[in-house]
PDB file of C-alpha atoms in Angstrom:
ATOM      1  CA  UNK A   1      23.803  -8.580   3.668  1.00 65.00           C
ATOM      2  CA  UNK A   2      22.701  -5.084   4.904  1.00 81.00           C
ATOM      3  CA  UNK A   3      19.390  -4.362   6.526  1.00 93.00           C
ATOM      4  CA  UNK A   4      18.263  -2.386   3.295  1.00 96.00           C
ATOM      5  CA  UNK A   5      19.252  -5.367   1.172  1.00 96.00           C
ATOM      6  CA  UNK A   6      17.216  -7.829   3.383  1.00 96.00           C
ATOM      7  CA  UNK A   7      14.194  -5.456   3.373  1.00 97.00           C
ATOM      8  CA  UNK A   8      14.347  -5.195  -0.430  1.00 98.00           C
ATOM      9  CA  UNK A   9      14.592  -8.928  -0.863  1.00 97.00           C
ATOM     10  CA  UNK A  10      11.582  -9.371   1.455  1.00 97.00           C
ATOM     11  CA  UNK A  11       9.600  -6.946  -0.771  1.00 98.00           C
ATOM     12  CA  UNK A  12      10.577  -8.703  -3.883  1.00 98.00           C
ATOM     13  CA  UNK A  13       9.544 -11.981  -2.327  1.00 98.00           C
ATOM     14  CA  UNK A  14       6.178 -10.539  -1.426  1.00 98.00           C
ATOM     15  CA  UNK A  15       5.747  -9.318  -5.042  1.00 98.00           C
ATOM     16  CA  UNK A  16       6.733 -12.647  -6.427  1.00 97.00           C
ATOM     17  CA  UNK A  17       4.286 -14.542  -4.208  1.00 98.00           C
ATOM     18  CA  UNK A  18       1.475 -12.125  -5.060  1.00 98.00           C
ATOM     19  CA  UNK A  19       2.160 -12.437  -8.797  1.00 98.00           C
ATOM     20  CA  UNK A  20       2.176 -16.224  -8.571  1.00 97.00           C
ATOM     21  CA  UNK A  21      -1.027 -16.307  -6.665  1.00 98.00           C
ATOM     22  CA  UNK A  22      -2.856 -14.779  -9.578  1.00 97.00           C
ATOM     23  CA  UNK A  23      -0.908 -16.609 -12.255  1.00 98.00           C
ATOM     24  CA  UNK A  24       1.082 -13.475 -13.390  1.00 97.00           C
ATOM     25  CA  UNK A  25       4.740 -13.531 -14.546  1.00 96.00           C
ATOM     26  CA  UNK A  26       7.029 -12.761 -11.609  1.00 89.00           C
ATOM     27  CA  UNK A  27       8.776 -10.036 -13.703  1.00 94.00           C
ATOM     28  CA  UNK A  28       5.528  -8.295 -14.606  1.00 97.00           C
ATOM     29  CA  UNK A  29       5.679  -5.892 -11.687  1.00 98.00           C
ATOM     30  CA  UNK A  30       8.314  -3.271 -11.091  1.00 98.00           C
ATOM     31  CA  UNK A  31       9.403  -2.054  -7.657  1.00 98.00           C
ATOM     32  CA  UNK A  32       9.623   1.671  -7.375  1.00 98.00           C
ATOM     33  CA  UNK A  33      11.676   2.590  -4.271  1.00 98.00           C
ATOM     34  CA  UNK A  34      10.105   5.742  -2.773  1.00 98.00           C
ATOM     35  CA  UNK A  35      13.164   7.588  -1.518  1.00 97.00           C
ATOM     36  CA  UNK A  36      11.472  10.768  -0.272  1.00 96.00           C
ATOM     37  CA  UNK A  37      13.399  12.108   2.872  1.00 95.00           C
ATOM     38  CA  UNK A  38      15.957   9.283   2.533  1.00 96.00           C
ATOM     39  CA  UNK A  39      19.639  10.043   2.435  1.00 95.00           C
ATOM     40  CA  UNK A  40      21.944   9.818  -0.550  1.00 97.00           C
ATOM     41  CA  UNK A  41      23.886   6.996   1.202  1.00 96.00           C
ATOM     42  CA  UNK A  42      20.741   4.942   1.679  1.00 96.00           C
ATOM     43  CA  UNK A  43      19.835   5.327  -2.017  1.00 97.00           C
ATOM     44  CA  UNK A  44      23.382   4.191  -2.984  1.00 97.00           C
ATOM     45  CA  UNK A  45      23.050   1.110  -0.755  1.00 97.00           C
ATOM     46  CA  UNK A  46      19.772   0.136  -2.372  1.00 97.00           C
ATOM     47  CA  UNK A  47      21.206   0.887  -5.826  1.00 98.00           C
ATOM     48  CA  UNK A  48      24.121  -1.377  -5.127  1.00 97.00           C
ATOM     49  CA  UNK A  49      21.697  -4.132  -4.408  1.00 96.00           C
ATOM     50  CA  UNK A  50      20.197  -3.913  -7.855  1.00 97.00           C
ATOM     51  CA  UNK A  51      17.442  -1.316  -7.485  1.00 98.00           C
ATOM     52  CA  UNK A  52      17.243   1.199 -10.464  1.00 98.00           C
ATOM     53  CA  UNK A  53      13.826   2.919 -10.293  1.00 98.00           C
ATOM     54  CA  UNK A  54      13.394   5.588  -7.485  1.00 98.00           C
ATOM     55  CA  UNK A  55      10.519   7.812  -6.699  1.00 98.00           C
ATOM     56  CA  UNK A  56      10.593  11.271  -5.279  1.00 98.00           C
ATOM     57  CA  UNK A  57       7.807  13.530  -4.149  1.00 96.00           C
ATOM     58  CA  UNK A  58       9.551  17.007  -3.873  1.00 97.00           C
ATOM     59  CA  UNK A  59      11.182  18.563  -6.796  1.00 97.00           C
ATOM     60  CA  UNK A  60      13.961  20.502  -4.935  1.00 97.00           C
ATOM     61  CA  UNK A  61      14.881  17.504  -2.763  1.00 97.00           C
ATOM     62  CA  UNK A  62      15.017  15.325  -5.880  1.00 98.00           C
ATOM     63  CA  UNK A  63      17.295  17.730  -7.858  1.00 97.00           C
ATOM     64  CA  UNK A  64      19.811  17.811  -5.006  1.00 98.00           C
ATOM     65  CA  UNK A  65      19.867  14.042  -4.960  1.00 98.00           C
ATOM     66  CA  UNK A  66      20.144  13.778  -8.762  1.00 98.00           C
ATOM     67  CA  UNK A  67      23.257  16.001  -8.577  1.00 98.00           C
ATOM     68  CA  UNK A  68      24.823  13.946  -5.767  1.00 98.00           C
ATOM     69  CA  UNK A  69      24.015  10.600  -7.558  1.00 98.00           C
ATOM     70  CA  UNK A  70      24.829  11.676 -11.113  1.00 98.00           C
ATOM     71  CA  UNK A  71      27.318   8.826 -11.386  1.00 98.00           C
ATOM     72  CA  UNK A  72      24.526   6.261 -11.016  1.00 98.00           C
ATOM     73  CA  UNK A  73      22.169   5.181 -13.763  1.00 98.00           C
ATOM     74  CA  UNK A  74      19.003   5.828 -11.788  1.00 98.00           C
ATOM     75  CA  UNK A  75      15.578   5.961 -13.439  1.00 98.00           C
ATOM     76  CA  UNK A  76      13.943   8.858 -11.705  1.00 98.00           C
ATOM     77  CA  UNK A  77      10.199   8.908 -11.149  1.00 98.00           C
ATOM     78  CA  UNK A  78       8.291  11.985  -9.845  1.00 98.00           C
ATOM     79  CA  UNK A  79       5.282  10.770  -7.776  1.00 97.00           C
ATOM     80  CA  UNK A  80       4.266  13.995  -6.078  1.00 94.00           C
ATOM     81  CA  UNK A  81       1.694  16.675  -6.925  1.00 91.00           C
ATOM     82  CA  UNK A  82       2.728  18.481 -10.181  1.00 94.00           C
ATOM     83  CA  UNK A  83       2.926  22.237  -9.909  1.00 91.00           C
ATOM     84  CA  UNK A  84       2.861  24.451 -12.979  1.00 93.00           C
ATOM     85  CA  UNK A  85       5.996  26.253 -11.979  1.00 95.00           C
ATOM     86  CA  UNK A  86       7.955  23.017 -11.589  1.00 96.00           C
ATOM     87  CA  UNK A  87       7.253  21.472 -14.940  1.00 98.00           C
ATOM     88  CA  UNK A  88      10.480  22.562 -16.578  1.00 98.00           C
ATOM     89  CA  UNK A  89      12.499  20.810 -13.907  1.00 98.00           C
ATOM     90  CA  UNK A  90      10.386  17.723 -14.135  1.00 98.00           C
ATOM     91  CA  UNK A  91      10.575  17.608 -17.974  1.00 98.00           C
ATOM     92  CA  UNK A  92      14.319  17.849 -17.957  1.00 98.00           C
ATOM     93  CA  UNK A  93      15.255  15.675 -14.875  1.00 97.00           C
ATOM     94  CA  UNK A  94      12.911  12.777 -14.815  1.00 98.00           C
ATOM     95  CA  UNK A  95      12.098   9.692 -16.856  1.00 98.00           C
ATOM     96  CA  UNK A  96       8.555   9.350 -15.457  1.00 98.00           C
ATOM     97  CA  UNK A  97       5.937  11.724 -13.941  1.00 98.00           C
ATOM     98  CA  UNK A  98       3.040   9.959 -12.174  1.00 97.00           C
ATOM     99  CA  UNK A  99       0.844  12.756 -10.958  1.00 91.00           C
ATOM    100  CA  UNK A 100      -0.572  14.391 -14.139  1.00 97.00           C
ATOM    101  CA  UNK A 101      -4.265  15.263 -13.897  1.00 96.00           C
ATOM    102  CA  UNK A 102      -4.740  18.093 -16.363  1.00 96.00           C
ATOM    103  CA  UNK A 103      -4.072  18.497 -20.049  1.00 97.00           C
ATOM    104  CA  UNK A 104      -2.237  21.881 -19.519  1.00 97.00           C
ATOM    105  CA  UNK A 105       0.335  20.243 -17.310  1.00 97.00           C
ATOM    106  CA  UNK A 106       0.963  17.571 -19.958  1.00 98.00           C
ATOM    107  CA  UNK A 107       1.221  20.161 -22.591  1.00 98.00           C
ATOM    108  CA  UNK A 108       3.900  22.090 -20.599  1.00 98.00           C
ATOM    109  CA  UNK A 109       5.866  18.992 -19.937  1.00 98.00           C
ATOM    110  CA  UNK A 110       5.789  18.046 -23.667  1.00 98.00           C
ATOM    111  CA  UNK A 111       6.844  21.577 -24.786  1.00 98.00           C
ATOM    112  CA  UNK A 112       9.624  21.649 -22.098  1.00 98.00           C
ATOM    113  CA  UNK A 113      11.004  18.128 -22.607  1.00 98.00           C
ATOM    114  CA  UNK A 114      14.509  18.389 -24.169  1.00 98.00           C
ATOM    115  CA  UNK A 115      14.537  17.167 -27.759  1.00 97.00           C
ATOM    116  CA  UNK A 116      17.686  15.136 -27.165  1.00 97.00           C
ATOM    117  CA  UNK A 117      15.855  12.990 -24.474  1.00 98.00           C
ATOM    118  CA  UNK A 118      13.308  10.304 -25.189  1.00 98.00           C
ATOM    119  CA  UNK A 119       9.613  11.161 -24.637  1.00 98.00           C
ATOM    120  CA  UNK A 120       8.658  11.668 -20.986  1.00 98.00           C
ATOM    121  CA  UNK A 121       6.703   8.752 -19.559  1.00 98.00           C
ATOM    122  CA  UNK A 122       3.458   9.952 -17.917  1.00 98.00           C
ATOM    123  CA  UNK A 123       0.747   8.345 -15.770  1.00 98.00           C
ATOM    124  CA  UNK A 124      -2.595  10.049 -15.217  1.00 98.00           C
ATOM    125  CA  UNK A 125      -3.531  10.370 -11.569  1.00 97.00           C
ATOM    126  CA  UNK A 126      -7.151   9.472 -10.886  1.00 96.00           C
ATOM    127  CA  UNK A 127      -9.054  10.702  -7.763  1.00 94.00           C
ATOM    128  CA  UNK A 128     -10.459   7.240  -7.198  1.00 91.00           C
ATOM    129  CA  UNK A 129     -12.221   8.257  -3.942  1.00 86.00           C
ATOM    130  CA  UNK A 130     -13.591  11.493  -5.288  1.00 79.00           C
ATOM    131  CA  UNK A 131     -11.955  13.445  -2.401  1.00 74.00           C
ATOM    132  CA  UNK A 132     -11.894  17.143  -2.720  1.00 72.00           C
ATOM    133  CA  UNK A 133      -8.546  17.555  -0.898  1.00 67.00           C
ATOM    134  CA  UNK A 134      -6.748  14.969  -2.995  1.00 76.00           C
ATOM    135  CA  UNK A 135      -5.101  15.413  -6.372  1.00 84.00           C
ATOM    136  CA  UNK A 136      -6.143  13.570  -9.453  1.00 94.00           C
ATOM    137  CA  UNK A 137      -8.621  13.954 -12.213  1.00 95.00           C
ATOM    138  CA  UNK A 138     -12.339  12.948 -12.018  1.00 94.00           C
ATOM    139  CA  UNK A 139     -12.808   9.502 -13.696  1.00 96.00           C
ATOM    140  CA  UNK A 140     -15.245  11.131 -16.151  1.00 96.00           C
ATOM    141  CA  UNK A 141     -12.428  13.216 -17.613  1.00 97.00           C
ATOM    142  CA  UNK A 142     -10.182  10.201 -18.403  1.00 98.00           C
ATOM    143  CA  UNK A 143     -11.327   9.309 -21.994  1.00 98.00           C
ATOM    144  CA  UNK A 144     -10.746  12.933 -23.259  1.00 98.00           C
ATOM    145  CA  UNK A 145      -7.481  13.207 -21.400  1.00 98.00           C
ATOM    146  CA  UNK A 146      -6.183   9.995 -22.755  1.00 98.00           C
ATOM    147  CA  UNK A 147      -7.105  10.897 -26.283  1.00 98.00           C
ATOM    148  CA  UNK A 148      -5.529  14.299 -26.131  1.00 98.00           C
ATOM    149  CA  UNK A 149      -2.402  13.699 -24.021  1.00 98.00           C
ATOM    150  CA  UNK A 150      -1.406  10.561 -26.018  1.00 98.00           C
ATOM    151  CA  UNK A 151      -0.981  12.701 -29.014  1.00 98.00           C
ATOM    152  CA  UNK A 152       1.582  15.076 -27.530  1.00 98.00           C
ATOM    153  CA  UNK A 153       4.958  14.862 -29.279  1.00 97.00           C
ATOM    154  CA  UNK A 154       7.304  14.590 -26.360  1.00 98.00           C
ATOM    155  CA  UNK A 155       5.064  12.597 -24.084  1.00 98.00           C
ATOM    156  CA  UNK A 156       4.610   8.776 -23.841  1.00 98.00           C
ATOM    157  CA  UNK A 157       1.308   8.273 -21.948  1.00 98.00           C
ATOM    158  CA  UNK A 158       1.685   4.957 -20.126  1.00 98.00           C
ATOM    159  CA  UNK A 159      -1.266   4.456 -17.850  1.00 98.00           C
ATOM    160  CA  UNK A 160      -2.959   5.343 -14.574  1.00 98.00           C
ATOM    161  CA  UNK A 161      -1.847   6.082 -10.933  1.00 98.00           C
ATOM    162  CA  UNK A 162      -4.070   5.996  -7.908  1.00 96.00           C
ATOM    163  CA  UNK A 163      -3.573   6.637  -4.127  1.00 93.00           C
ATOM    164  CA  UNK A 164      -6.637   5.216  -2.391  1.00 91.00           C
ATOM    165  CA  UNK A 165      -7.672   6.865   0.820  1.00 80.00           C
ATOM    166  CA  UNK A 166      -9.341   3.840   2.465  1.00 73.00           C
ATOM    167  CA  UNK A 167     -10.067   0.153   1.639  1.00 77.00           C
ATOM    168  CA  UNK A 168      -7.922  -0.221  -1.309  1.00 89.00           C
ATOM    169  CA  UNK A 169      -9.166  -3.398  -2.922  1.00 93.00           C
ATOM    170  CA  UNK A 170     -12.345  -1.857  -4.371  1.00 94.00           C
ATOM    171  CA  UNK A 171     -10.281   1.102  -5.628  1.00 95.00           C
ATOM    172  CA  UNK A 172      -7.795  -1.167  -7.308  1.00 97.00           C
ATOM    173  CA  UNK A 173     -10.535  -3.221  -8.960  1.00 97.00           C
ATOM    174  CA  UNK A 174     -12.209  -0.036 -10.178  1.00 96.00           C
ATOM    175  CA  UNK A 175      -8.887   1.328 -11.567  1.00 97.00           C
ATOM    176  CA  UNK A 176      -8.175  -1.866 -13.390  1.00 98.00           C
ATOM    177  CA  UNK A 177     -11.582  -1.586 -15.117  1.00 98.00           C
ATOM    178  CA  UNK A 178     -10.803   2.011 -16.091  1.00 97.00           C
ATOM    179  CA  UNK A 179      -7.427   1.127 -17.391  1.00 98.00           C
ATOM    180  CA  UNK A 180      -8.761  -1.662 -19.621  1.00 98.00           C
ATOM    181  CA  UNK A 181     -11.586   0.413 -20.937  1.00 98.00           C
ATOM    182  CA  UNK A 182      -9.337   3.373 -21.849  1.00 98.00           C
ATOM    183  CA  UNK A 183      -6.997   1.595 -24.166  1.00 98.00           C
ATOM    184  CA  UNK A 184      -9.193   2.276 -27.174  1.00 98.00           C
ATOM    185  CA  UNK A 185      -8.907   6.069 -26.545  1.00 98.00           C
ATOM    186  CA  UNK A 186      -5.090   6.059 -26.745  1.00 98.00           C
ATOM    187  CA  UNK A 187      -3.390   7.296 -29.898  1.00 98.00           C
ATOM    188  CA  UNK A 188      -0.737   4.486 -29.481  1.00 97.00           C
ATOM    189  CA  UNK A 189      -2.595   1.639 -27.608  1.00 98.00           C
ATOM    190  CA  UNK A 190       0.690  -0.370 -27.265  1.00 98.00           C
ATOM    191  CA  UNK A 191       2.149   2.277 -24.965  1.00 98.00           C
ATOM    192  CA  UNK A 192      -0.799   1.910 -22.581  1.00 98.00           C
ATOM    193  CA  UNK A 193       0.851  -0.610 -20.246  1.00 98.00           C
ATOM    194  CA  UNK A 194       1.222   0.789 -16.695  1.00 98.00           C
ATOM    195  CA  UNK A 195      -0.844   0.636 -13.518  1.00 98.00           C
ATOM    196  CA  UNK A 196       1.030   2.548 -10.832  1.00 98.00           C
ATOM    197  CA  UNK A 197      -0.779   1.439  -7.619  1.00 97.00           C
ATOM    198  CA  UNK A 198      -0.031  -0.238  -4.351  1.00 96.00           C
ATOM    199  CA  UNK A 199       2.306   0.661  -1.510  1.00 95.00           C
ATOM    200  CA  UNK A 200       3.940  -1.118   1.403  1.00 94.00           C
ATOM    201  CA  UNK A 201       0.716  -2.205   3.095  1.00 93.00           C
ATOM    202  CA  UNK A 202      -1.432  -3.225   0.101  1.00 95.00           C
ATOM    203  CA  UNK A 203       0.918  -4.342  -2.715  1.00 96.00           C
ATOM    204  CA  UNK A 204      -0.530  -7.756  -2.816  1.00 97.00           C
ATOM    205  CA  UNK A 205      -4.033  -6.492  -3.465  1.00 96.00           C
ATOM    206  CA  UNK A 206      -2.671  -4.095  -6.091  1.00 97.00           C
ATOM    207  CA  UNK A 207      -0.888  -6.846  -7.804  1.00 98.00           C
ATOM    208  CA  UNK A 208      -3.990  -9.027  -7.785  1.00 98.00           C
ATOM    209  CA  UNK A 209      -5.755  -6.236  -9.703  1.00 98.00           C
ATOM    210  CA  UNK A 210      -3.151  -5.702 -12.361  1.00 98.00           C
ATOM    211  CA  UNK A 211      -0.598  -3.292 -10.849  1.00 98.00           C
ATOM    212  CA  UNK A 212       2.581  -3.183 -12.990  1.00 98.00           C
ATOM    213  CA  UNK A 213       4.404  -0.849 -10.653  1.00 98.00           C
ATOM    214  CA  UNK A 214       4.221  -0.670  -6.831  1.00 98.00           C
ATOM    215  CA  UNK A 215       5.552   2.284  -4.886  1.00 98.00           C
ATOM    216  CA  UNK A 216       7.231   1.155  -1.723  1.00 98.00           C
ATOM    217  CA  UNK A 217       8.967   3.373   0.779  1.00 96.00           C
ATOM    218  CA  UNK A 218       8.361   2.471   4.415  1.00 93.00           C
ATOM    219  CA  UNK A 219       8.794  -1.341   4.011  1.00 95.00           C
ATOM    220  CA  UNK A 220      12.122  -0.782   2.206  1.00 97.00           C
ATOM    221  CA  UNK A 221      13.764   2.162   4.001  1.00 95.00           C
ATOM    222  CA  UNK A 222      11.945   2.233   7.314  1.00 87.00           C
ATOM    223  CA  UNK A 223       9.929   5.119   8.814  1.00 76.00           C
ATOM    224  CA  UNK A 224      10.612   8.307   6.898  1.00 64.00           C
ATOM    225  CA  UNK A 225      12.797  10.955   8.520  1.00 56.00           C
ATOM    226  CA  UNK A 226      13.985  14.050   6.725  1.00 57.00           C
ATOM    227  CA  UNK A 227      17.506  13.500   5.403  1.00 46.00           C
ATOM    228  CA  UNK A 228      20.056  15.867   6.761  1.00 43.00           C
TER     229      UNK A 228
END
């Protein structure tokens, strides 16, 4: 068993234990492998161990990896800040986009999503700490955004994404409350099923507060270094 395989199994074990501690099904949480700055070879190793969902932060880096790994059935997630001039690449090349915080971005992604692909899965990023320097919408904007974006034709609005700046437990608890309250604003409530929150250091707390997807990079791949 390789080091990457062992590290992935350790993360899955943490996720299982955290789920069992709050009486959740062990398969109710998905591991998203954050592969930013990681090599193509490292991604192949983790894929061979059974990992299918990978998250990237930078569009150009992700596109190069997608070309090199086109033979693998990877589910690509974009988890970085969404720029208007990158929406076409995101709409065509990813299954999920986690960092949407404006209706205009969702509209562009919907219009640019190829019609021969299934609707693009989106999560709304919320600025849970109300930090001026951080991306994400203000919580007060959520009901209107959910109502409007959930009606776009090539979009499947799935839930919320947060990146807490400090003590994560209160932020996760607050996000869980928002998530549950927003279901009634969604045009297709059954699609509203995803809480993207929790990383290497705090995935247990995130799972205890309803996370359905945890984004793990460091604990899986080790410290990030730019791939050559």
